[in-house]
Coordinates of C-alpha atoms in Angstrom, one line a residue:
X27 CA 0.0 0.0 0.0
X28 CA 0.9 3.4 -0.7
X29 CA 2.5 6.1 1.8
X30 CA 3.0 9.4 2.1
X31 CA 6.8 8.4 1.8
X32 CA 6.5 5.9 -1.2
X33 CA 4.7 8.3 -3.4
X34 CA 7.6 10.0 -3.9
X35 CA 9.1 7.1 -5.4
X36 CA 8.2 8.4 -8.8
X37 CA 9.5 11.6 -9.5
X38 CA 12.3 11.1 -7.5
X39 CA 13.2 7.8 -9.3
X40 CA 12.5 9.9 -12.5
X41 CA 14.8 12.6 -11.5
X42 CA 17.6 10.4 -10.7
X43 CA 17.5 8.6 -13.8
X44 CA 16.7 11.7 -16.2
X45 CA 19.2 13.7 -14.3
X46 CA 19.4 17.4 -13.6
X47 CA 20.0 18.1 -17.5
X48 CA 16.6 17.7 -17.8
X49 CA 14.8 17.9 -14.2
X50 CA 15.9 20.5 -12.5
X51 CA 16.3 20.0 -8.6
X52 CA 13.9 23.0 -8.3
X53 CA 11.5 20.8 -10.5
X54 CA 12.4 17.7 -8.9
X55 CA 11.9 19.1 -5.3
X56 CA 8.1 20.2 -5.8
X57 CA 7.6 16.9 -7.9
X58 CA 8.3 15.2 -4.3
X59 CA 6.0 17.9 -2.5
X60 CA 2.9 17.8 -4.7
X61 CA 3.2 13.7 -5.0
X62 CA 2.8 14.0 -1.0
X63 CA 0.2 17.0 -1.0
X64 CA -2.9 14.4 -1.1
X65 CA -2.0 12.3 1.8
X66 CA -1.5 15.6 4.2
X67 CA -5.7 14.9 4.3
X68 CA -5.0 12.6 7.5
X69 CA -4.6 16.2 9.4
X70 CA -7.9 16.2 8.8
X71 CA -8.0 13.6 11.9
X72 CA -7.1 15.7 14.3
X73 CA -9.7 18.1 13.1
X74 CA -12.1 15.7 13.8
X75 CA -13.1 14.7 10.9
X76 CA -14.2 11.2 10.4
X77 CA -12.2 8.7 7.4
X78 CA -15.4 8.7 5.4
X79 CA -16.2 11.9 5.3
X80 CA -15.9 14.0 2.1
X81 CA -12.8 16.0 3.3
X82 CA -11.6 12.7 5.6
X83 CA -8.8 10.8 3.9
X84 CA -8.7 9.8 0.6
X85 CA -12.0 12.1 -0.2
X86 CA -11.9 15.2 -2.1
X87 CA -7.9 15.3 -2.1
X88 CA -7.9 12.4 -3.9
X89 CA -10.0 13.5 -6.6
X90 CA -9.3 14.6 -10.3
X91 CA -10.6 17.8 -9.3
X92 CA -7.8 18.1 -6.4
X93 CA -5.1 17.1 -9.0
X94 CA -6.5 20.1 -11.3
X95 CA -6.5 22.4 -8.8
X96 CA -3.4 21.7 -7.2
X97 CA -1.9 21.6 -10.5

């Protein structure tokens, strides 16, 4: 399963094997951050916001729209 960690797996394992030629660490660095950016929804826990709610985890972060708008 997927972690907050492991999804940067991709863009730094495309980063490393590109190399800064063509990612620049300035790309490669918010590649890592916006990967992460939908899993920072389990704050929402100590909001009290319950799992299954729309804003719990994995709800509207995890949505096309989210990837849109964070785009």
């Amino acid at each position: 399963m997927p972690t907050i960690i492991t999804h940067a797996a991709v863009p730094l394992c495309l980063g490393l094997g590109l190399g800064t030629r063509v990612i620049p660490p300035r790309l490669l660095l918010t590649g890592i951050a916006l990967s992460m950016l939908p899993d920072a929804d389990v704050l929402a826990f100590k909001f009290g916001i319950a799992y299954g709610n729309i804003f719990g985890h994995r709800g509207f972060t995890h949505s096309l729209l989210f990837a849109f708008v964070d785009s």
